[in-house]
Structure formats: structure tokens, C-alpha cells
Amino acid sequence: MTAQRLLEVRNLRVTYGSGARAVPAVRGVDLSVAAGQKLGLAGESGCGKSTLALALLRLLPASAKLSGEILLDGEDVLAMKWGRLRAVRWAGASIVFQGAMHSLNAVHRVGEQIAEPILLHRKTTPAAAKKRVAELLQHVGLPLSRADAYPHELSGGQRQRVMIAMALACDPRLIVADEPTTALDVMIQAQILRLIEQLVAEQDISMLMISHDLAVLADTCDRLAVMYAGRVVEEGPAQAVYSAAEHPYGRALSAAFPRIGDIGSRRAPRGLPGDPPDPSALPSGCTFHPRCPVALDACALQDQELSAVGEGHRAACVHAGAVPL
């Protein structure tokens, strides 16, 4: 029986600017997150991951033009009126942003900032909001005394825990975590990832986690999607995409990180030369072909659509389904 889809993105396109200066950042993305599921979204910087995340709750600037559908519990976010959209933010879906110090207000105590969405969306009393703040801080492993601290008085890991507490404040059904551990050291990163995983499981929350680190996503999520130049080029079960990617870009992302116990990968980690293309000057055909080690002449002429390569596993490559190269 197929799990109910909490989030479904259909043919989402996001462009910045207009006319001849229009720059495509997201190009026809289809994604879905089932109730209680954790979906990881991977890709290099500039591939459109954060634009996609912000588009889910219409947090992009006015210069961004969106088309397609973003169905949250069956309701199209792009068609919502502002009053309904404000009600959905925090209460229906919330976001943990990449840099906590840039997201928290430097002149307000963190307890006040956690309480703000509670007071706004639950229409509760300050005393009840304060009690909820205490519960949330306990959930994320912070003492109640930290509620009176200003952001600069907390460590990076503590600030990220505050951001997670804010995201959980109104009991959303979906959390979008946009690179939540990028600025943290590896020990704190591991703690935050385990915390997110535990809270998502305990509260039966769906999650879309965004990262450039395929290994982190494979360890944390049920399914993975790989983005390149604004498109999803591969998606499937997390371990299948990480360990046996069918798209050359997915294989390159996986091979870029040394693996414990693999001496060869530690001494000579394989990466990928060059950078993702400028969205304002995308190459013809498959946008990955200029960097692809197995590109054919036809790849420069025609792009590939996602096609099935296994159970619940799809890839957009002319070699998909063939013996790994």
C-alpha cells in the first residue's frame, strides 16, 4: 500500500528576473515526501537546492517567478492567499535555515523568539507559551536557563538547537532542513543529526533535508534525490543512490568523500573537475555532459528524462540501467 504523500512537487519551475534576463534556477522538478518519510536532497552549491526549499513556503524574493504545483497535504501552496499561507507557515511546515546566527534576531532573547510563532499561531497565553518553550528546549537538549540568552551568548551547536526548537514549536507535519549542520564541527554535526532523526521519529514528522554531503543524507534519510543545474537527475532509496548511483553525477558525489576503512578512497578521493554551469548560460542537451566522464555525442544534443532503473529508483542518463561504468 502506497504511503500518503504529505508533500508533492509537480513540474516546479523557478526563474529570477524576466524576459531576456530570466535565469532558470529550478527547472521542472518533481518530488514527493510521504507522511513520516525523510527525503534527502543533494547537490553542489548552485544546483537549486535552497531555491527549491524556499519555494515550498513561498519565501523567495519578488523577483522570483514560480510555476507548477506545490501540494502540501493536497493544498497548492502557490495558489494560497496570504492569510492561508501565513497560517501554514510554522504550523503546517517549517524551515531550519542554514545559518542560525543569520536567522535569529540578535537583539531578542532566544526564548522570546521560540515563543513568537506559538503566540501567533496558537493564540495562547504568554504563560502557556513559556511552558511550551521549556518543553521544546528540553526536547533539543538545552537547559531552560538558555531561554534568557541572546544568540551571541550561545555556541554554534546551541544556536542550531534553538532553530530546531523553533521549527518544532507549532507541531508542523513537515520540516525542511536546509544544510542544518554546515557551519558546525563534526562532533556537534553528529549530535544535531541524531537529534533531528530522533525528534522526527518520535513526533512522526516528515522531513526534507538538504545537504551537499551524500553520506550524511544516506545515513539520515529514507530516500535521496540528487539535483544538478536545477533538475533532479536521480532519486531512489537512500542506500541505493549512495552505494550504487546510476547517474554519473550521483556516483561522483558519493566518491568525493573518503570512506572509513577504504584506504584507496582516503589516499585518492575522487571528485569532479569544474563547477555546475551558470544558470544563465546552460549547455545544450544534458547539462552535465561537459563534466561527464562517460558522455556520448548525443548527450550534447538531447537531455534525458528520469526513467526507472530499479524498485523506486530513477535516473536521467543515457547509461541508466546499464552495467556501472
PDB file of C-alpha atoms in Angstrom:
ATOM      1  CA  MET A   1       0.000   0.000   0.000  1.00  0.00           C
ATOM      2  CA  THR A   2       1.469   3.368  -1.014  1.00  0.00           C
ATOM      3  CA  ALA A   3       2.027   5.829   1.845  1.00  0.00           C
ATOM      4  CA  GLN A   4       0.031   9.029   1.698  1.00  0.00           C
ATOM      5  CA  ARG A   5       2.016  11.886   0.176  1.00  0.00           C
ATOM      6  CA  LEU A   6       2.285  14.840   2.532  1.00  0.00           C
ATOM      7  CA  LEU A   7       4.293  16.959   0.080  1.00  0.00           C
ATOM      8  CA  GLU A   8       4.114  16.652  -3.682  1.00  0.00           C
ATOM      9  CA  VAL A   9       6.017  18.957  -6.016  1.00  0.00           C
ATOM     10  CA  ARG A  10       4.916  18.823  -9.651  1.00  0.00           C
ATOM     11  CA  ASN A  11       6.866  20.392 -12.512  1.00  0.00           C
ATOM     12  CA  LEU A  12       8.154  23.211 -10.299  1.00  0.00           C
ATOM     13  CA  ARG A  13       9.975  25.952 -12.162  1.00  0.00           C
ATOM     14  CA  VAL A  14      11.626  28.984 -10.578  1.00  0.00           C
ATOM     15  CA  THR A  15      13.214  31.801 -12.566  1.00  0.00           C
ATOM     16  CA  TYR A  16      14.799  35.024 -11.388  1.00  0.00           C
ATOM     17  CA  GLY A  17      14.240  38.136 -13.480  1.00  0.00           C
ATOM     18  CA  SER A  18      12.139  38.295 -16.608  1.00  0.00           C
ATOM     19  CA  GLY A  19      12.318  38.453 -20.378  1.00  0.00           C
ATOM     20  CA  ALA A  20      15.747  38.015 -21.922  1.00  0.00           C
ATOM     21  CA  ARG A  21      17.338  38.258 -18.459  1.00  0.00           C
ATOM     22  CA  ALA A  22      15.301  35.437 -16.927  1.00  0.00           C
ATOM     23  CA  VAL A  23      17.582  32.956 -15.151  1.00  0.00           C
ATOM     24  CA  PRO A  24      16.201  29.441 -14.510  1.00  0.00           C
ATOM     25  CA  ALA A  25      17.135  28.224 -11.018  1.00  0.00           C
ATOM     26  CA  VAL A  26      14.733  25.259 -10.765  1.00  0.00           C
ATOM     27  CA  ARG A  27      13.693  23.519 -13.989  1.00  0.00           C
ATOM     28  CA  GLY A  28      10.723  21.196 -13.854  1.00  0.00           C
ATOM     29  CA  VAL A  29      11.305  19.403 -10.544  1.00  0.00           C
ATOM     30  CA  ASP A  30       9.002  16.590  -9.399  1.00  0.00           C
ATOM     31  CA  LEU A  31       9.384  15.393  -5.801  1.00  0.00           C
ATOM     32  CA  SER A  32       7.221  13.790  -3.152  1.00  0.00           C
ATOM     33  CA  VAL A  33       7.565  13.172   0.578  1.00  0.00           C
ATOM     34  CA  ALA A  34       5.285  10.613   2.190  1.00  0.00           C
ATOM     35  CA  ALA A  35       3.856  11.070   5.673  1.00  0.00           C
ATOM     36  CA  GLY A  36       6.577  10.194   8.188  1.00  0.00           C
ATOM     37  CA  GLN A  37       9.249   9.934   5.480  1.00  0.00           C
ATOM     38  CA  LYS A  38      12.697  11.553   5.370  1.00  0.00           C
ATOM     39  CA  LEU A  39      13.828  12.684   1.918  1.00  0.00           C
ATOM     40  CA  GLY A  40      17.371  13.918   1.330  1.00  0.00           C
ATOM     41  CA  LEU A  41      18.196  16.404  -1.424  1.00  0.00           C
ATOM     42  CA  ALA A  42      21.837  16.520  -2.519  1.00  0.00           C
ATOM     43  CA  GLY A  43      23.910  18.524  -4.959  1.00  0.00           C
ATOM     44  CA  GLU A  44      26.716  21.055  -5.212  1.00  0.00           C
ATOM     45  CA  SER A  45      26.275  24.729  -4.407  1.00  0.00           C
ATOM     46  CA  GLY A  46      24.389  26.451  -7.205  1.00  0.00           C
ATOM     47  CA  CYS A  47      22.261  23.451  -8.184  1.00  0.00           C
ATOM     48  CA  GLY A  48      18.996  24.995  -6.943  1.00  0.00           C
ATOM     49  CA  LYS A  49      18.523  23.157  -3.625  1.00  0.00           C
ATOM     50  CA  SER A  50      17.946  26.205  -1.409  1.00  0.00           C
ATOM     51  CA  THR A  51      15.781  27.911  -4.035  1.00  0.00           C
ATOM     52  CA  LEU A  52      13.599  24.804  -4.043  1.00  0.00           C
ATOM     53  CA  ALA A  53      13.430  24.792  -0.233  1.00  0.00           C
ATOM     54  CA  LEU A  54      12.372  28.436  -0.045  1.00  0.00           C
ATOM     55  CA  ALA A  55       9.867  27.970  -2.856  1.00  0.00           C
ATOM     56  CA  LEU A  56       7.995  25.347  -0.809  1.00  0.00           C
ATOM     57  CA  LEU A  57       6.637  28.075   1.505  1.00  0.00           C
ATOM     58  CA  ARG A  58       6.911  30.962  -0.970  1.00  0.00           C
ATOM     59  CA  LEU A  59       9.803  32.597   0.852  1.00  0.00           C
ATOM     60  CA  LEU A  60      11.602  33.690  -2.322  1.00  0.00           C
ATOM     61  CA  PRO A  61      12.019  37.376  -3.257  1.00  0.00           C
ATOM     62  CA  ALA A  62       9.552  39.152  -5.530  1.00  0.00           C
ATOM     63  CA  SER A  63      11.969  38.798  -8.456  1.00  0.00           C
ATOM     64  CA  ALA A  64      11.382  35.026  -8.458  1.00  0.00           C
ATOM     65  CA  LYS A  65       8.695  33.661 -10.760  1.00  0.00           C
ATOM     66  CA  LEU A  66       7.191  30.287  -9.821  1.00  0.00           C
ATOM     67  CA  SER A  67       5.073  27.857 -11.810  1.00  0.00           C
ATOM     68  CA  GLY A  68       3.915  24.286 -11.329  1.00  0.00           C
ATOM     69  CA  GLU A  69       2.331  22.888  -8.179  1.00  0.00           C
ATOM     70  CA  ILE A  70       3.460  22.516  -4.561  1.00  0.00           C
ATOM     71  CA  LEU A  71       0.856  20.366  -2.840  1.00  0.00           C
ATOM     72  CA  LEU A  72       1.088  20.341   0.955  1.00  0.00           C
ATOM     73  CA  ASP A  73      -1.431  17.863   2.314  1.00  0.00           C
ATOM     74  CA  GLY A  74      -3.282  18.210  -1.003  1.00  0.00           C
ATOM     75  CA  GLU A  75      -3.435  22.021  -0.941  1.00  0.00           C
ATOM     76  CA  ASP A  76      -1.469  24.024  -3.520  1.00  0.00           C
ATOM     77  CA  VAL A  77       0.892  26.429  -1.750  1.00  0.00           C
ATOM     78  CA  LEU A  78       1.275  28.507  -4.927  1.00  0.00           C
ATOM     79  CA  ALA A  79      -2.479  29.116  -5.052  1.00  0.00           C
ATOM     80  CA  MET A  80      -2.881  30.050  -1.375  1.00  0.00           C
ATOM     81  CA  LYS A  81      -3.976  33.528  -0.381  1.00  0.00           C
ATOM     82  CA  TRP A  82      -1.638  35.340   2.000  1.00  0.00           C
ATOM     83  CA  GLY A  83      -3.783  34.721   5.066  1.00  0.00           C
ATOM     84  CA  ARG A  84      -3.841  30.979   4.439  1.00  0.00           C
ATOM     85  CA  LEU A  85      -0.127  30.932   3.636  1.00  0.00           C
ATOM     86  CA  ARG A  86       0.726  32.653   6.936  1.00  0.00           C
ATOM     87  CA  ALA A  87      -1.321  30.034   8.764  1.00  0.00           C
ATOM     88  CA  VAL A  88       0.504  27.182   7.000  1.00  0.00           C
ATOM     89  CA  ARG A  89       3.977  28.538   7.732  1.00  0.00           C
ATOM     90  CA  TRP A  90       5.248  27.190  11.078  1.00  0.00           C
ATOM     91  CA  ALA A  91       2.026  25.277  11.784  1.00  0.00           C
ATOM     92  CA  GLY A  92       1.876  23.161   8.608  1.00  0.00           C
ATOM     93  CA  ALA A  93       5.526  23.250   7.556  1.00  0.00           C
ATOM     94  CA  SER A  94       8.596  24.967   8.958  1.00  0.00           C
ATOM     95  CA  ILE A  95      12.210  25.512   7.933  1.00  0.00           C
ATOM     96  CA  VAL A  96      15.535  25.103   9.736  1.00  0.00           C
ATOM     97  CA  PHE A  97      17.795  27.520   7.910  1.00  0.00           C
ATOM     98  CA  GLN A  98      21.461  27.036   7.102  1.00  0.00           C
ATOM     99  CA  GLY A  99      22.997  29.706   9.359  1.00  0.00           C
ATOM    100  CA  ALA A 100      21.369  30.049  12.785  1.00  0.00           C
ATOM    101  CA  MET A 101      23.223  33.278  13.590  1.00  0.00           C
ATOM    102  CA  HIS A 102      21.795  34.894  10.446  1.00  0.00           C
ATOM    103  CA  SER A 103      18.282  33.625  11.168  1.00  0.00           C
ATOM    104  CA  LEU A 104      17.984  34.547  14.844  1.00  0.00           C
ATOM    105  CA  ASN A 105      17.353  38.141  15.910  1.00  0.00           C
ATOM    106  CA  ALA A 106      20.474  39.380  17.698  1.00  0.00           C
ATOM    107  CA  VAL A 107      18.593  41.794  19.998  1.00  0.00           C
ATOM    108  CA  HIS A 108      15.948  39.377  21.320  1.00  0.00           C
ATOM    109  CA  ARG A 109      16.401  36.539  23.791  1.00  0.00           C
ATOM    110  CA  VAL A 110      16.049  33.122  22.202  1.00  0.00           C
ATOM    111  CA  GLY A 111      13.121  32.172  24.431  1.00  0.00           C
ATOM    112  CA  GLU A 112      11.152  35.118  23.089  1.00  0.00           C
ATOM    113  CA  GLN A 113      11.915  34.074  19.534  1.00  0.00           C
ATOM    114  CA  ILE A 114      10.775  30.489  20.132  1.00  0.00           C
ATOM    115  CA  ALA A 115       7.587  31.780  21.783  1.00  0.00           C
ATOM    116  CA  GLU A 116       6.710  34.176  18.944  1.00  0.00           C
ATOM    117  CA  PRO A 117       5.237  31.614  16.481  1.00  0.00           C
ATOM    118  CA  ILE A 118       3.473  29.859  19.366  1.00  0.00           C
ATOM    119  CA  LEU A 119       1.727  33.079  20.420  1.00  0.00           C
ATOM    120  CA  LEU A 120       0.906  33.902  16.803  1.00  0.00           C
ATOM    121  CA  HIS A 121      -0.429  30.556  15.620  1.00  0.00           C
ATOM    122  CA  ARG A 122      -1.862  29.014  18.769  1.00  0.00           C
ATOM    123  CA  LYS A 123      -3.438  32.212  20.138  1.00  0.00           C
ATOM    124  CA  THR A 124      -2.368  31.105  23.598  1.00  0.00           C
ATOM    125  CA  THR A 125      -1.346  32.976  26.752  1.00  0.00           C
ATOM    126  CA  PRO A 126       2.245  34.106  27.466  1.00  0.00           C
ATOM    127  CA  ALA A 127       2.362  31.670  30.409  1.00  0.00           C
ATOM    128  CA  ALA A 128       1.347  28.735  28.207  1.00  0.00           C
ATOM    129  CA  ALA A 129       3.847  29.801  25.532  1.00  0.00           C
ATOM    130  CA  LYS A 130       6.611  29.956  28.144  1.00  0.00           C
ATOM    131  CA  LYS A 131       5.727  26.435  29.278  1.00  0.00           C
ATOM    132  CA  ARG A 132       5.876  25.229  25.663  1.00  0.00           C
ATOM    133  CA  VAL A 133       9.288  26.909  25.228  1.00  0.00           C
ATOM    134  CA  ALA A 134      10.565  24.975  28.255  1.00  0.00           C
ATOM    135  CA  GLU A 135       9.290  21.711  26.720  1.00  0.00           C
ATOM    136  CA  LEU A 136      10.946  22.467  23.389  1.00  0.00           C
ATOM    137  CA  LEU A 137      14.300  23.342  24.961  1.00  0.00           C
ATOM    138  CA  GLN A 138      14.167  20.067  26.862  1.00  0.00           C
ATOM    139  CA  HIS A 139      13.403  18.219  23.616  1.00  0.00           C
ATOM    140  CA  VAL A 140      16.512  19.661  21.936  1.00  0.00           C
ATOM    141  CA  GLY A 141      18.769  19.115  24.956  1.00  0.00           C
ATOM    142  CA  LEU A 142      19.114  22.672  26.257  1.00  0.00           C
ATOM    143  CA  PRO A 143      18.509  23.835  29.852  1.00  0.00           C
ATOM    144  CA  LEU A 144      15.651  26.258  30.465  1.00  0.00           C
ATOM    145  CA  SER A 145      18.166  28.930  31.524  1.00  0.00           C
ATOM    146  CA  ARG A 146      19.228  29.226  27.878  1.00  0.00           C
ATOM    147  CA  ALA A 147      15.852  30.806  27.091  1.00  0.00           C
ATOM    148  CA  ASP A 148      17.132  34.066  28.594  1.00  0.00           C
ATOM    149  CA  ALA A 149      20.291  34.082  26.474  1.00  0.00           C
ATOM    150  CA  TYR A 150      20.893  36.206  23.392  1.00  0.00           C
ATOM    151  CA  PRO A 151      22.061  34.372  20.250  1.00  0.00           C
ATOM    152  CA  HIS A 152      25.667  35.570  20.586  1.00  0.00           C
ATOM    153  CA  GLU A 153      25.836  34.001  24.056  1.00  0.00           C
ATOM    154  CA  LEU A 154      25.268  30.519  22.645  1.00  0.00           C
ATOM    155  CA  SER A 155      27.623  28.192  20.830  1.00  0.00           C
ATOM    156  CA  GLY A 156      27.019  27.240  17.200  1.00  0.00           C
ATOM    157  CA  GLY A 157      25.526  23.900  18.202  1.00  0.00           C
ATOM    158  CA  GLN A 158      23.265  25.522  20.797  1.00  0.00           C
ATOM    159  CA  ARG A 159      22.012  28.074  18.280  1.00  0.00           C
ATOM    160  CA  GLN A 160      21.203  25.297  15.829  1.00  0.00           C
ATOM    161  CA  ARG A 161      19.269  23.505  18.583  1.00  0.00           C
ATOM    162  CA  VAL A 162      17.298  26.712  19.148  1.00  0.00           C
ATOM    163  CA  MET A 163      16.463  26.799  15.418  1.00  0.00           C
ATOM    164  CA  ILE A 164      15.219  23.214  15.621  1.00  0.00           C
ATOM    165  CA  ALA A 165      13.117  24.100  18.679  1.00  0.00           C
ATOM    166  CA  MET A 166      11.574  26.990  16.728  1.00  0.00           C
ATOM    167  CA  ALA A 167      10.824  24.692  13.795  1.00  0.00           C
ATOM    168  CA  LEU A 168       9.016  22.276  16.141  1.00  0.00           C
ATOM    169  CA  ALA A 169       7.178  24.994  18.074  1.00  0.00           C
ATOM    170  CA  CYS A 170       3.789  24.668  16.361  1.00  0.00           C
ATOM    171  CA  ASP A 171       3.874  20.911  15.714  1.00  0.00           C
ATOM    172  CA  PRO A 172       4.302  21.073  11.923  1.00  0.00           C
ATOM    173  CA  ARG A 173       3.823  17.945   9.831  1.00  0.00           C
ATOM    174  CA  LEU A 174       6.812  18.779   7.600  1.00  0.00           C
ATOM    175  CA  ILE A 175      10.245  20.189   8.427  1.00  0.00           C
ATOM    176  CA  VAL A 176      12.567  21.468   5.707  1.00  0.00           C
ATOM    177  CA  ALA A 177      16.162  21.405   6.960  1.00  0.00           C
ATOM    178  CA  ASP A 178      18.414  23.419   4.645  1.00  0.00           C
ATOM    179  CA  GLU A 179      22.045  22.450   5.352  1.00  0.00           C
ATOM    180  CA  PRO A 180      21.367  22.449   9.138  1.00  0.00           C
ATOM    181  CA  THR A 181      24.882  21.356  10.120  1.00  0.00           C
ATOM    182  CA  THR A 182      27.119  23.068   7.546  1.00  0.00           C
ATOM    183  CA  ALA A 183      28.753  25.535   9.957  1.00  0.00           C
ATOM    184  CA  LEU A 184      29.295  23.018  12.777  1.00  0.00           C
ATOM    185  CA  ASP A 185      32.286  20.855  13.673  1.00  0.00           C
ATOM    186  CA  VAL A 186      31.988  17.131  13.065  1.00  0.00           C
ATOM    187  CA  MET A 187      31.198  16.185  16.683  1.00  0.00           C
ATOM    188  CA  ILE A 188      28.383  18.733  17.003  1.00  0.00           C
ATOM    189  CA  GLN A 189      27.218  17.864  13.490  1.00  0.00           C
ATOM    190  CA  ALA A 190      26.759  14.245  14.527  1.00  0.00           C
ATOM    191  CA  GLN A 191      24.833  15.295  17.650  1.00  0.00           C
ATOM    192  CA  ILE A 192      22.500  17.579  15.686  1.00  0.00           C
ATOM    193  CA  LEU A 193      21.846  14.923  13.035  1.00  0.00           C
ATOM    194  CA  ARG A 194      20.988  12.323  15.677  1.00  0.00           C
ATOM    195  CA  LEU A 195      18.771  14.866  17.429  1.00  0.00           C
ATOM    196  CA  ILE A 196      16.870  15.664  14.226  1.00  0.00           C
ATOM    197  CA  GLU A 197      16.500  11.976  13.428  1.00  0.00           C
ATOM    198  CA  GLN A 198      15.222  11.209  16.929  1.00  0.00           C
ATOM    199  CA  LEU A 199      12.718  14.087  17.006  1.00  0.00           C
ATOM    200  CA  VAL A 200      11.379  13.280  13.541  1.00  0.00           C
ATOM    201  CA  ALA A 201      10.847   9.647  14.552  1.00  0.00           C
ATOM    202  CA  GLU A 202       9.289  10.433  17.949  1.00  0.00           C
ATOM    203  CA  GLN A 203       6.856  13.020  16.619  1.00  0.00           C
ATOM    204  CA  ASP A 204       6.101  11.282  13.292  1.00  0.00           C
ATOM    205  CA  ILE A 205       7.179  14.318  11.271  1.00  0.00           C
ATOM    206  CA  SER A 206       8.101  14.253   7.588  1.00  0.00           C
ATOM    207  CA  MET A 207      11.391  15.876   6.641  1.00  0.00           C
ATOM    208  CA  LEU A 208      13.149  17.231   3.582  1.00  0.00           C
ATOM    209  CA  MET A 209      16.850  17.539   4.423  1.00  0.00           C
ATOM    210  CA  ILE A 210      19.162  19.414   2.068  1.00  0.00           C
ATOM    211  CA  SER A 211      22.918  18.917   2.000  1.00  0.00           C
ATOM    212  CA  HIS A 212      25.916  18.693  -0.306  1.00  0.00           C
ATOM    213  CA  ASP A 213      27.073  15.666   1.718  1.00  0.00           C
ATOM    214  CA  LEU A 214      25.607  12.500   0.230  1.00  0.00           C
ATOM    215  CA  ALA A 215      26.979  10.344   3.061  1.00  0.00           C
ATOM    216  CA  VAL A 216      25.155  12.368   5.719  1.00  0.00           C
ATOM    217  CA  LEU A 217      21.892  12.132   3.800  1.00  0.00           C
ATOM    218  CA  ALA A 218      22.288   8.401   3.171  1.00  0.00           C
ATOM    219  CA  ASP A 219      22.776   7.853   6.902  1.00  0.00           C
ATOM    220  CA  THR A 220      19.820  10.038   7.911  1.00  0.00           C
ATOM    221  CA  CYS A 221      17.145   9.712   5.207  1.00  0.00           C
ATOM    222  CA  ASP A 222      14.906   7.030   3.730  1.00  0.00           C
ATOM    223  CA  ARG A 223      15.172   8.298   0.150  1.00  0.00           C
ATOM    224  CA  LEU A 224      17.577  10.536  -1.772  1.00  0.00           C
ATOM    225  CA  ALA A 225      17.185  12.908  -4.691  1.00  0.00           C
ATOM    226  CA  VAL A 226      20.181  14.387  -6.500  1.00  0.00           C
ATOM    227  CA  MET A 227      19.914  17.805  -8.150  1.00  0.00           C
ATOM    228  CA  TYR A 228      22.114  19.223 -10.874  1.00  0.00           C
ATOM    229  CA  ALA A 229      21.630  22.545 -12.682  1.00  0.00           C
ATOM    230  CA  GLY A 230      18.105  22.966 -11.351  1.00  0.00           C
ATOM    231  CA  ARG A 231      16.854  19.457 -12.165  1.00  0.00           C
ATOM    232  CA  VAL A 232      16.552  16.178 -10.295  1.00  0.00           C
ATOM    233  CA  VAL A 233      18.854  13.748 -12.128  1.00  0.00           C
ATOM    234  CA  GLU A 234      18.425  10.763  -9.809  1.00  0.00           C
ATOM    235  CA  GLU A 235      16.155   9.698  -6.964  1.00  0.00           C
ATOM    236  CA  GLY A 236      15.537   6.484  -5.099  1.00  0.00           C
ATOM    237  CA  PRO A 237      16.153   4.565  -1.859  1.00  0.00           C
ATOM    238  CA  ALA A 238      18.927   6.240   0.125  1.00  0.00           C
ATOM    239  CA  GLN A 239      21.421   3.378   0.202  1.00  0.00           C
ATOM    240  CA  ALA A 240      20.816   2.514  -3.458  1.00  0.00           C
ATOM    241  CA  VAL A 241      21.574   6.069  -4.601  1.00  0.00           C
ATOM    242  CA  TYR A 242      24.572   6.387  -2.298  1.00  0.00           C
ATOM    243  CA  SER A 243      26.165   2.995  -2.904  1.00  0.00           C
ATOM    244  CA  ALA A 244      25.040   2.244  -6.467  1.00  0.00           C
ATOM    245  CA  ALA A 245      24.147   5.526  -8.149  1.00  0.00           C
ATOM    246  CA  GLU A 246      23.019   5.163 -11.759  1.00  0.00           C
ATOM    247  CA  HIS A 247      23.803   8.742 -12.799  1.00  0.00           C
ATOM    248  CA  PRO A 248      27.487   9.725 -13.211  1.00  0.00           C
ATOM    249  CA  TYR A 249      26.876  12.838 -11.103  1.00  0.00           C
ATOM    250  CA  GLY A 250      25.470  10.778  -8.228  1.00  0.00           C
ATOM    251  CA  ARG A 251      28.499   8.470  -8.432  1.00  0.00           C
ATOM    252  CA  ALA A 252      30.839  11.474  -8.381  1.00  0.00           C
ATOM    253  CA  LEU A 253      29.158  12.961  -5.300  1.00  0.00           C
ATOM    254  CA  SER A 254      29.381   9.638  -3.492  1.00  0.00           C
ATOM    255  CA  ALA A 255      33.050   9.109  -4.443  1.00  0.00           C
ATOM    256  CA  ALA A 256      34.082  12.635  -3.412  1.00  0.00           C
ATOM    257  CA  PHE A 257      34.113  11.664   0.281  1.00  0.00           C
ATOM    258  CA  PRO A 258      36.721   9.231   1.667  1.00  0.00           C
ATOM    259  CA  ARG A 259      35.118   6.156   3.228  1.00  0.00           C
ATOM    260  CA  ILE A 260      36.180   4.700   6.564  1.00  0.00           C
ATOM    261  CA  GLY A 261      38.138   1.501   6.014  1.00  0.00           C
ATOM    262  CA  ASP A 262      38.739   2.201   2.323  1.00  0.00           C
ATOM    263  CA  ILE A 263      42.427   3.121   2.083  1.00  0.00           C
ATOM    264  CA  GLY A 264      42.221   3.849  -1.626  1.00  0.00           C
ATOM    265  CA  SER A 265      39.453   6.429  -1.263  1.00  0.00           C
ATOM    266  CA  ARG A 266      41.251   8.082   1.657  1.00  0.00           C
ATOM    267  CA  ARG A 267      44.516   8.477  -0.247  1.00  0.00           C
ATOM    268  CA  ALA A 268      42.931   9.463  -3.526  1.00  0.00           C
ATOM    269  CA  PRO A 269      39.343  10.653  -3.111  1.00  0.00           C
ATOM    270  CA  ARG A 270      37.664  11.004  -6.460  1.00  0.00           C
ATOM    271  CA  GLY A 271      35.868  14.213  -7.165  1.00  0.00           C
ATOM    272  CA  LEU A 272      34.689  16.011 -10.239  1.00  0.00           C
ATOM    273  CA  PRO A 273      36.596  18.794 -12.001  1.00  0.00           C
ATOM    274  CA  GLY A 274      34.910  22.076 -12.745  1.00  0.00           C
ATOM    275  CA  ASP A 275      31.719  23.606 -11.395  1.00  0.00           C
ATOM    276  CA  PRO A 276      27.997  23.405 -12.122  1.00  0.00           C
ATOM    277  CA  PRO A 277      27.047  25.574 -15.117  1.00  0.00           C
ATOM    278  CA  ASP A 278      25.936  29.173 -14.777  1.00  0.00           C
ATOM    279  CA  PRO A 279      22.105  29.058 -14.777  1.00  0.00           C
ATOM    280  CA  SER A 280      22.072  31.973 -17.221  1.00  0.00           C
ATOM    281  CA  ALA A 281      24.196  30.024 -19.743  1.00  0.00           C
ATOM    282  CA  LEU A 282      23.194  26.375 -19.528  1.00  0.00           C
ATOM    283  CA  PRO A 283      24.787  23.997 -22.052  1.00  0.00           C
ATOM    284  CA  SER A 284      22.584  22.293 -24.614  1.00  0.00           C
ATOM    285  CA  GLY A 285      21.350  18.754 -24.190  1.00  0.00           C
ATOM    286  CA  CYS A 286      22.198  17.132 -20.861  1.00  0.00           C
ATOM    287  CA  THR A 287      23.558  19.975 -18.710  1.00  0.00           C
ATOM    288  CA  PHE A 288      26.009  17.564 -17.075  1.00  0.00           C
ATOM    289  CA  HIS A 289      27.665  16.420 -20.299  1.00  0.00           C
ATOM    290  CA  PRO A 290      30.594  18.942 -20.236  1.00  0.00           C
ATOM    291  CA  ARG A 291      31.773  17.396 -16.934  1.00  0.00           C
ATOM    292  CA  CYS A 292      30.617  13.826 -17.551  1.00  0.00           C
ATOM    293  CA  PRO A 293      33.359  11.173 -17.893  1.00  0.00           C
ATOM    294  CA  VAL A 294      31.066   8.885 -19.914  1.00  0.00           C
ATOM    295  CA  ALA A 295      29.230  11.398 -22.116  1.00  0.00           C
ATOM    296  CA  LEU A 296      28.274  10.417 -25.655  1.00  0.00           C
ATOM    297  CA  ASP A 297      27.975  12.769 -28.631  1.00  0.00           C
ATOM    298  CA  ALA A 298      24.181  12.524 -28.326  1.00  0.00           C
ATOM    299  CA  CYS A 299      24.328  13.864 -24.741  1.00  0.00           C
ATOM    300  CA  ALA A 300      25.171  17.334 -26.081  1.00  0.00           C
ATOM    301  CA  LEU A 301      22.044  17.308 -28.224  1.00  0.00           C
ATOM    302  CA  GLN A 302      19.285  15.803 -26.122  1.00  0.00           C
ATOM    303  CA  ASP A 303      18.525  15.919 -22.402  1.00  0.00           C
ATOM    304  CA  GLN A 304      17.389  12.777 -20.607  1.00  0.00           C
ATOM    305  CA  GLU A 305      14.222  12.322 -18.564  1.00  0.00           C
ATOM    306  CA  LEU A 306      14.068  10.310 -15.344  1.00  0.00           C
ATOM    307  CA  SER A 307      13.482   6.633 -16.111  1.00  0.00           C
ATOM    308  CA  ALA A 308      13.145   3.576 -13.879  1.00  0.00           C
ATOM    309  CA  VAL A 309      16.375   1.717 -13.096  1.00  0.00           C
ATOM    310  CA  GLY A 310      15.140  -0.365 -10.156  1.00  0.00           C
ATOM    311  CA  GLU A 311      12.470  -0.612  -7.496  1.00  0.00           C
ATOM    312  CA  GLY A 312      11.553   3.014  -6.724  1.00  0.00           C
ATOM    313  CA  HIS A 313      14.838   4.169  -8.298  1.00  0.00           C
ATOM    314  CA  ARG A 314      15.025   6.540 -11.301  1.00  0.00           C
ATOM    315  CA  ALA A 315      17.873   8.282 -13.120  1.00  0.00           C
ATOM    316  CA  ALA A 316      18.143  10.705 -16.032  1.00  0.00           C
ATOM    317  CA  CYS A 317      21.084   9.328 -18.001  1.00  0.00           C
ATOM    318  CA  VAL A 318      21.549   7.551 -21.312  1.00  0.00           C
ATOM    319  CA  HIS A 319      23.570   4.924 -19.421  1.00  0.00           C
ATOM    320  CA  ALA A 320      20.965   4.405 -16.673  1.00  0.00           C
ATOM    321  CA  GLY A 321      20.228   0.730 -16.127  1.00  0.00           C
ATOM    322  CA  ALA A 322      23.430  -0.399 -17.851  1.00  0.00           C
ATOM    323  CA  VAL A 323      26.361  -2.067 -16.104  1.00  0.00           C
ATOM    324  CA  PRO A 324      28.054   0.592 -13.872  1.00  0.00           C
ATOM    325  CA  LEU A 325      30.998   2.197 -15.603  1.00  0.00           C
TER     326      LEU A 325
END
